[in-house]
Amino acid sequence: MDTQSYLPVQPGVGMQENFLSLDDILLSHERLPIRTECAFPRLGYLEKATDAQDIPQGTKMELPLWLSKGLYERKRRVLSVELPKVYREGWRTVFNADPNVVDLHKMGPYYYGLGSQMLHFDSPENPEIAQTLLQTFIGRFRRNMDSSQNAYNEDTSALASCQ
Amino acid sequence: DPLTLHSSAKAEGRSDLIASIKLRHCCLLRNQRCVTAYLYDRLLRIRALRWEYGSVLPANVRFHMCAEEVQWFSQYKKSLASFMRSLGGGEGLDITQDMKPPKSLYIEVRCLKDHGEFEIDDGTVILLKKNSQHFLPRWKCEQLIRQGVLEHVMS
C-alpha cells in the first residue's frame, strides 16, 4: 500500500529492536561468526560441516543475530561473537578517513542497524565501533540529503521549506 | 514446555542439556515473534482499508481475510464512526473525506465502469454508466474515486 493510511511498525532506535517491526526482524536474520563456549548436545544437525550428534565446545560456526542475542550471556559461558569484518579496526580506519567512498549496501545491507546490535556483545572495541557508526552517518548525511531532494526532475522546494 | 524441561533438567543433574534447551527456546520465541508481527502488520493494512475503500470492503478483499479480521474491521469501523459523531460539538464530522484540502466544491467526473444509480443530496438520482460524465459535489465522489469507479476530470 502506498497510501499514508498504512503505517508499518518502525525499526527500533539504536541498540533497541522493536518486537513487531518487520525491518528489525529482517535485520536480525543476518548471520554472525560465533564460537561456542559450551557444548550443545543433540544439536549436531545444525552444524552441517560435520556429522556429529553434538556440537562440541569451541566450534566455529555462523548463527543468525536473533539466536546469538538470545543465547549470549555476559560471562561468555555459552558463546562468543566475532565482529564481522566491516566493524573491525581495518574497515573502521577506512570509514574514519572518508565515509563517503564506501559502498554500504555491498557491506551487508544493514550497516548501521547491525552495527548497533553488535554493541550487545560486550566487545572491548564497542566505544570505537559506536563512534565510527555515528561519524559515518554524519559524514554521509549531507550527500544522502542532497540526492534525495534532487532525484526527480520536479520542484521539491516544498520539502525543504518550513511550511 | 521448555521451561519445565529446563528446571527438570537441572533437578535431575542433566545440566549439560540446558544450552540446547535454551537454543530451542530461542527458536520458539523467534517463531512467535514472526507470526505475531505478520498478523499485526495485516491488522495495520486492514485498518488502512477503512480509509482507502470506505466502510464496505470489496468482496475480493474480504475473501482474503479471516473471520477474526473481518470482526476486527467491523469493530474498528464502529469505533471510528462513534468518534466522528462526537466531533463538531455533537454534530459529527466525516474525517475520512477531504484528506487533502479541496480546491472547489463541485468537480467534473467521468465514470470508469457501470455503477448503477447514485443519489445526491437534493434527491436527484444520477445513472453512473461507463464513460458518462457528471458535475457532482466533491465530497460525494471521493470514495468512488478512491475505489476506481469515477475519475476526476481536470480540464
Short mmCIF file of C-alpha atoms in Angstrom, two decimals:
data_model
loop_
_atom_site.label_atom_id
_atom_site.label_comp_id
_atom_site.label_asym_id
_atom_site.label_seq_id
_atom_site.Cartn_x
_atom_site.Cartn_y
_atom_site.Cartn_z
CA MET A 1 0.00 0.00 0.00
CA ASP A 2 1.40 3.31 -0.96
CA THR A 3 -1.13 5.43 0.87
CA GLN A 4 -0.46 7.37 4.00
CA SER A 5 -3.04 5.32 5.89
CA TYR A 6 -0.76 2.27 6.22
CA LEU A 7 1.86 2.99 8.87
CA PRO A 8 4.03 -0.10 9.48
CA VAL A 9 5.90 -0.54 12.75
CA GLN A 10 9.20 1.31 12.52
CA PRO A 11 12.55 -0.25 13.36
CA GLY A 12 13.92 0.40 16.83
CA VAL A 13 16.36 3.19 17.60
CA GLY A 14 19.99 2.48 18.46
CA MET A 15 20.55 -0.76 20.32
CA GLN A 16 16.89 -1.48 20.73
CA GLU A 17 14.80 -3.57 18.37
CA ASN A 18 11.04 -3.20 18.00
CA PHE A 19 9.47 -6.59 18.54
CA LEU A 20 6.82 -6.08 15.84
CA SER A 21 8.97 -4.27 13.28
CA LEU A 22 9.34 -6.27 10.07
CA ASP A 23 12.55 -4.37 9.29
CA ASP A 24 14.06 -5.40 12.62
CA ILE A 25 13.02 -9.00 12.04
CA LEU A 26 14.79 -8.98 8.67
CA LEU A 27 17.82 -7.29 10.22
CA SER A 28 18.09 -9.87 12.98
CA HIS A 29 18.18 -12.58 10.33
CA GLU A 30 21.77 -11.59 9.44
CA ARG A 31 24.36 -14.25 10.23
CA LEU A 32 27.30 -13.67 12.58
CA PRO A 33 30.51 -15.66 13.03
CA ILE A 34 30.47 -17.16 16.53
CA ARG A 35 32.45 -19.62 18.65
CA THR A 36 30.62 -21.93 21.06
CA GLU A 37 31.92 -21.74 24.63
CA CYS A 38 29.99 -24.79 25.79
CA ALA A 39 28.70 -27.95 24.17
CA PHE A 40 25.23 -28.24 22.64
CA PRO A 41 24.17 -31.87 22.99
CA ARG A 42 21.97 -33.49 20.31
CA LEU A 43 22.01 -30.40 18.09
CA GLY A 44 24.74 -31.64 15.77
CA TYR A 45 22.35 -31.46 12.82
CA LEU A 46 22.55 -27.66 12.89
CA GLU A 47 26.23 -27.76 12.04
CA LYS A 48 26.28 -29.08 8.50
CA ALA A 49 30.05 -29.31 8.21
CA THR A 50 30.36 -32.37 10.49
CA ASP A 51 28.22 -35.44 11.11
CA ALA A 52 28.46 -35.37 14.90
CA GLN A 53 25.43 -35.80 17.10
CA ASP A 54 26.50 -32.93 19.39
CA ILE A 55 28.03 -29.52 18.76
CA PRO A 56 31.26 -29.53 20.79
CA GLN A 57 32.65 -26.58 22.73
CA GLY A 58 34.94 -24.40 20.64
CA THR A 59 33.06 -24.88 17.36
CA LYS A 60 33.27 -22.01 14.94
CA MET A 61 30.03 -21.52 13.04
CA GLU A 62 27.55 -18.91 11.90
CA LEU A 63 24.35 -18.13 13.72
CA PRO A 64 21.69 -15.53 12.96
CA LEU A 65 21.70 -12.40 15.12
CA TRP A 66 18.42 -13.30 16.87
CA LEU A 67 19.85 -16.60 18.07
CA SER A 68 23.20 -15.08 19.04
CA LYS A 69 21.45 -12.42 21.12
CA GLY A 70 19.17 -14.98 22.72
CA LEU A 71 22.00 -17.29 23.77
CA TYR A 72 24.60 -14.68 24.68
CA GLU A 73 25.48 -14.22 28.37
CA ARG A 74 27.83 -11.62 29.83
CA LYS A 75 30.31 -14.09 31.26
CA ARG A 76 30.62 -15.74 27.82
CA ARG A 77 29.73 -19.16 29.17
CA VAL A 78 27.60 -20.00 26.15
CA LEU A 79 29.09 -18.36 23.09
CA SER A 80 31.42 -15.59 21.98
CA VAL A 81 30.65 -13.46 18.96
CA GLU A 82 33.26 -12.30 16.47
CA LEU A 83 32.94 -8.88 14.94
CA PRO A 84 32.06 -9.02 11.24
CA LYS A 85 34.85 -7.54 9.07
CA VAL A 86 33.05 -4.28 8.46
CA TYR A 87 33.16 -3.32 12.14
CA ARG A 88 36.77 -4.30 12.78
CA GLU A 89 39.68 -1.95 13.06
CA GLY A 90 40.77 -2.22 9.42
CA TRP A 91 37.46 -1.09 7.99
CA ARG A 92 36.90 1.41 10.79
CA THR A 93 40.03 3.23 9.71
CA VAL A 94 38.65 3.45 6.16
CA PHE A 95 35.33 4.80 7.40
CA ASN A 96 37.00 7.33 9.63
CA ALA A 97 39.20 8.54 6.78
CA ASP A 98 36.35 9.11 4.30
CA PRO A 99 32.87 7.77 4.97
CA ASN A 100 31.61 8.67 1.52
CA VAL A 101 33.68 6.28 -0.59
CA VAL A 102 32.33 3.02 0.80
CA ASP A 103 29.51 1.05 -0.86
CA LEU A 104 27.44 0.47 2.27
CA HIS A 105 24.92 -1.74 0.52
CA LYS A 106 27.61 -4.18 -0.53
CA MET A 107 28.89 -4.32 3.04
CA GLY A 108 25.71 -6.11 4.06
CA PRO A 109 22.52 -4.09 3.70
CA TYR A 110 22.16 -3.25 7.41
CA TYR A 111 25.43 -1.48 8.23
CA TYR A 112 24.04 0.87 10.90
CA GLY A 113 21.40 -1.49 12.30
CA LEU A 114 23.68 -4.50 12.59
CA GLY A 115 26.50 -2.32 13.93
CA SER A 116 24.22 -1.05 16.69
CA GLN A 117 23.18 -4.61 17.52
CA MET A 118 26.82 -5.72 17.72
CA LEU A 119 27.17 -3.48 20.77
CA HIS A 120 25.16 -6.07 22.74
CA PHE A 121 28.10 -8.48 22.71
CA ASP A 122 30.43 -6.57 25.05
CA SER A 123 33.38 -6.29 22.73
CA PRO A 124 36.23 -4.19 24.14
CA GLU A 125 36.06 -2.26 20.86
CA ASN A 126 32.45 -1.12 21.50
CA PRO A 127 33.26 2.58 22.10
CA GLU A 128 35.23 2.72 18.84
CA ILE A 129 32.51 0.89 16.92
CA ALA A 130 29.81 3.22 18.23
CA GLN A 131 31.92 6.24 17.41
CA THR A 132 32.60 5.05 13.85
CA LEU A 133 28.90 4.31 13.21
CA LEU A 134 27.98 7.80 14.31
CA GLN A 135 30.74 9.57 12.38
CA THR A 136 29.98 7.57 9.23
CA PHE A 137 26.36 8.61 9.38
CA ILE A 138 27.26 12.25 9.92
CA GLY A 139 29.77 12.13 7.08
CA ARG A 140 27.30 10.64 4.62
CA PHE A 141 24.26 12.56 5.72
CA ARG A 142 24.84 15.60 3.60
CA ARG A 143 25.20 13.71 0.34
CA ASN A 144 22.19 11.49 1.10
CA MET A 145 20.01 14.51 1.85
CA ASP A 146 21.19 16.22 -1.31
CA SER A 147 20.49 13.17 -3.51
CA SER A 148 17.05 12.62 -2.03
CA GLN A 149 15.95 16.14 -2.83
CA ASN A 150 17.35 16.23 -6.32
CA ALA A 151 16.46 12.78 -7.62
CA TYR A 152 13.45 13.81 -9.68
CA ASN A 153 13.06 16.36 -12.39
CA GLU A 154 10.50 18.09 -10.19
CA ASP A 155 10.22 21.07 -7.97
CA THR A 156 10.94 19.77 -4.50
CA SER A 157 11.24 23.12 -2.76
CA ALA A 158 8.11 22.34 -0.75
CA LEU A 159 10.03 19.57 1.03
CA ALA A 160 12.75 21.88 2.22
CA SER A 161 10.52 24.80 3.15
CA CYS A 162 9.43 25.13 6.74
CA GLN A 163 5.68 25.30 6.00
CA ASP B 1 7.11 -26.90 27.60
CA PRO B 2 10.74 -25.75 27.52
CA LEU B 3 10.78 -24.00 30.90
CA THR B 4 9.62 -27.04 32.90
CA LEU B 5 12.01 -29.12 30.82
CA HIS B 6 14.76 -26.71 31.84
CA SER B 7 14.05 -26.94 35.57
CA SER B 8 13.65 -30.70 35.48
CA ALA B 9 16.95 -30.94 33.58
CA LYS B 10 18.63 -29.00 36.39
CA ALA B 11 16.90 -31.08 39.07
CA GLU B 12 17.92 -34.39 37.51
CA GLY B 13 21.51 -33.29 37.13
CA ARG B 14 21.30 -33.12 33.32
CA SER B 15 22.57 -29.57 33.33
CA ASP B 16 24.54 -30.37 30.18
CA LEU B 17 21.28 -30.20 28.24
CA ILE B 18 20.47 -26.67 29.34
CA ALA B 19 22.32 -24.99 26.48
CA SER B 20 20.37 -26.99 23.90
CA ILE B 21 17.08 -26.36 25.67
CA LYS B 22 17.87 -22.66 25.69
CA LEU B 23 18.61 -22.73 21.96
CA ARG B 24 15.32 -24.43 21.12
CA HIS B 25 13.52 -21.95 23.35
CA CYS B 26 15.05 -19.08 21.35
CA CYS B 27 13.73 -20.71 18.18
CA LEU B 28 10.23 -20.93 19.61
CA LEU B 29 10.35 -17.27 20.65
CA ARG B 30 11.55 -16.35 17.17
CA ASN B 31 8.67 -18.17 15.51
CA GLN B 32 6.26 -16.49 17.89
CA ARG B 33 7.73 -13.09 17.05
CA CYS B 34 7.49 -13.67 13.29
CA VAL B 35 3.88 -14.85 13.46
CA THR B 36 2.80 -12.02 15.76
CA ALA B 37 4.48 -9.37 13.61
CA TYR B 38 2.87 -10.81 10.48
CA LEU B 39 -0.62 -10.82 12.00
CA TYR B 40 -0.13 -7.32 13.40
CA ASP B 41 1.03 -5.99 10.02
CA ARG B 42 -2.12 -7.45 8.45
CA LEU B 43 -4.21 -5.55 11.00
CA LEU B 44 -2.42 -2.31 10.15
CA ARG B 45 -3.20 -2.86 6.47
CA ILE B 46 -6.83 -3.75 7.24
CA ARG B 47 -7.14 -0.57 9.26
CA ALA B 48 -5.80 1.40 6.31
CA LEU B 49 -8.52 -0.20 4.15
CA ARG B 50 -11.19 1.69 6.07
CA TRP B 51 -9.55 4.95 4.98
CA GLU B 52 -8.86 3.70 1.45
CA TYR B 53 -12.08 1.93 0.46
CA GLY B 54 -14.62 3.22 2.93
CA SER B 55 -16.75 1.20 5.27
CA VAL B 56 -17.77 -1.50 2.80
CA LEU B 57 -14.93 -3.76 1.74
CA PRO B 58 -14.87 -5.12 -1.80
CA ALA B 59 -15.60 -8.83 -1.91
CA ASN B 60 -12.21 -9.77 -3.30
CA VAL B 61 -10.52 -8.14 -0.31
CA ARG B 62 -12.87 -9.71 2.25
CA PHE B 63 -12.16 -13.08 0.65
CA HIS B 64 -8.56 -12.89 1.86
CA MET B 65 -9.43 -12.01 5.46
CA CYS B 66 -10.08 -14.49 8.22
CA ALA B 67 -13.25 -14.27 10.32
CA GLU B 68 -11.47 -12.62 13.25
CA GLU B 69 -10.06 -9.95 10.95
CA VAL B 70 -13.49 -9.19 9.49
CA GLN B 71 -14.79 -8.86 13.02
CA TRP B 72 -11.88 -6.60 13.96
CA PHE B 73 -12.60 -4.42 10.95
CA SER B 74 -16.25 -4.04 11.87
CA GLN B 75 -15.32 -3.07 15.44
CA TYR B 76 -12.76 -0.57 14.17
CA LYS B 77 -15.43 0.88 11.88
CA LYS B 78 -17.75 1.32 14.85
CA SER B 79 -15.08 3.00 16.97
CA LEU B 80 -14.21 5.36 14.15
CA ALA B 81 -17.88 6.15 13.47
CA SER B 82 -18.64 6.97 17.11
CA PHE B 83 -15.52 9.13 17.26
CA MET B 84 -16.56 11.04 14.14
CA ARG B 85 -20.07 11.52 15.51
CA SER B 86 -18.64 13.15 18.62
CA LEU B 87 -16.76 15.84 16.67
CA GLY B 88 -18.01 19.34 15.95
CA GLY B 89 -19.95 19.72 19.16
CA GLY B 90 -22.08 16.61 18.64
CA GLU B 91 -22.91 17.43 15.03
CA GLY B 92 -20.41 14.95 13.67
CA LEU B 93 -17.74 15.30 11.00
CA ASP B 94 -16.67 12.78 8.37
CA ILE B 95 -12.90 12.97 8.64
CA THR B 96 -12.38 10.27 6.02
CA GLN B 97 -13.41 12.78 3.36
CA ASP B 98 -11.31 15.59 2.04
CA MET B 99 -7.98 14.07 3.06
CA LYS B 100 -6.37 16.90 1.17
CA PRO B 101 -7.79 20.45 1.30
CA PRO B 102 -10.23 20.71 -1.64
CA LYS B 103 -9.88 23.40 -4.27
CA SER B 104 -13.55 23.53 -5.28
CA LEU B 105 -16.88 22.22 -4.05
CA TYR B 106 -18.05 20.63 -7.31
CA ILE B 107 -15.92 18.57 -9.64
CA GLU B 108 -16.21 17.10 -13.10
CA VAL B 109 -16.01 13.30 -13.04
CA ARG B 110 -16.04 10.59 -15.66
CA CYS B 111 -17.46 7.17 -14.92
CA LEU B 112 -14.95 4.35 -15.48
CA LYS B 113 -17.31 1.43 -15.00
CA ASP B 114 -21.04 0.85 -14.70
CA HIS B 115 -22.04 1.53 -11.12
CA GLY B 116 -25.80 1.91 -11.40
CA GLU B 117 -27.87 4.60 -9.71
CA PHE B 118 -26.35 7.17 -7.41
CA GLU B 119 -28.38 9.58 -5.31
CA ILE B 120 -27.14 13.03 -4.38
CA ASP B 121 -28.39 15.18 -1.56
CA ASP B 122 -31.17 17.09 -3.29
CA GLY B 123 -32.81 13.78 -4.17
CA THR B 124 -31.84 13.62 -7.82
CA VAL B 125 -30.65 10.25 -9.00
CA ILE B 126 -27.72 10.01 -11.39
CA LEU B 127 -27.10 6.94 -13.54
CA LEU B 128 -23.42 6.10 -13.44
CA LYS B 129 -22.86 4.44 -16.77
CA LYS B 130 -19.41 3.75 -18.15
CA ASN B 131 -17.91 6.79 -19.90
CA SER B 132 -20.68 9.19 -18.78
CA GLN B 133 -19.52 12.50 -17.33
CA HIS B 134 -21.11 14.38 -14.47
CA PHE B 135 -20.68 17.55 -12.44
CA LEU B 136 -21.07 16.47 -8.82
CA PRO B 137 -20.29 17.61 -5.27
CA ARG B 138 -16.71 16.69 -4.49
CA TRP B 139 -17.37 15.06 -1.14
CA LYS B 140 -19.95 12.69 -2.59
CA CYS B 141 -17.46 11.47 -5.20
CA GLU B 142 -14.34 10.99 -3.09
CA GLN B 143 -14.99 7.42 -2.10
CA LEU B 144 -16.00 6.36 -5.61
CA ILE B 145 -12.83 7.97 -6.96
CA ARG B 146 -10.73 6.01 -4.46
CA GLN B 147 -12.48 2.81 -5.45
CA GLY B 148 -11.74 3.47 -9.10
CA VAL B 149 -15.38 3.87 -10.20
CA LEU B 150 -15.10 7.57 -11.03
CA GLU B 151 -12.22 9.56 -12.41
CA HIS B 152 -11.66 13.24 -11.67
CA VAL B 153 -11.55 15.10 -14.99
CA MET B 154 -9.23 18.05 -14.88
CA SER B 155 -9.54 20.27 -17.92
#
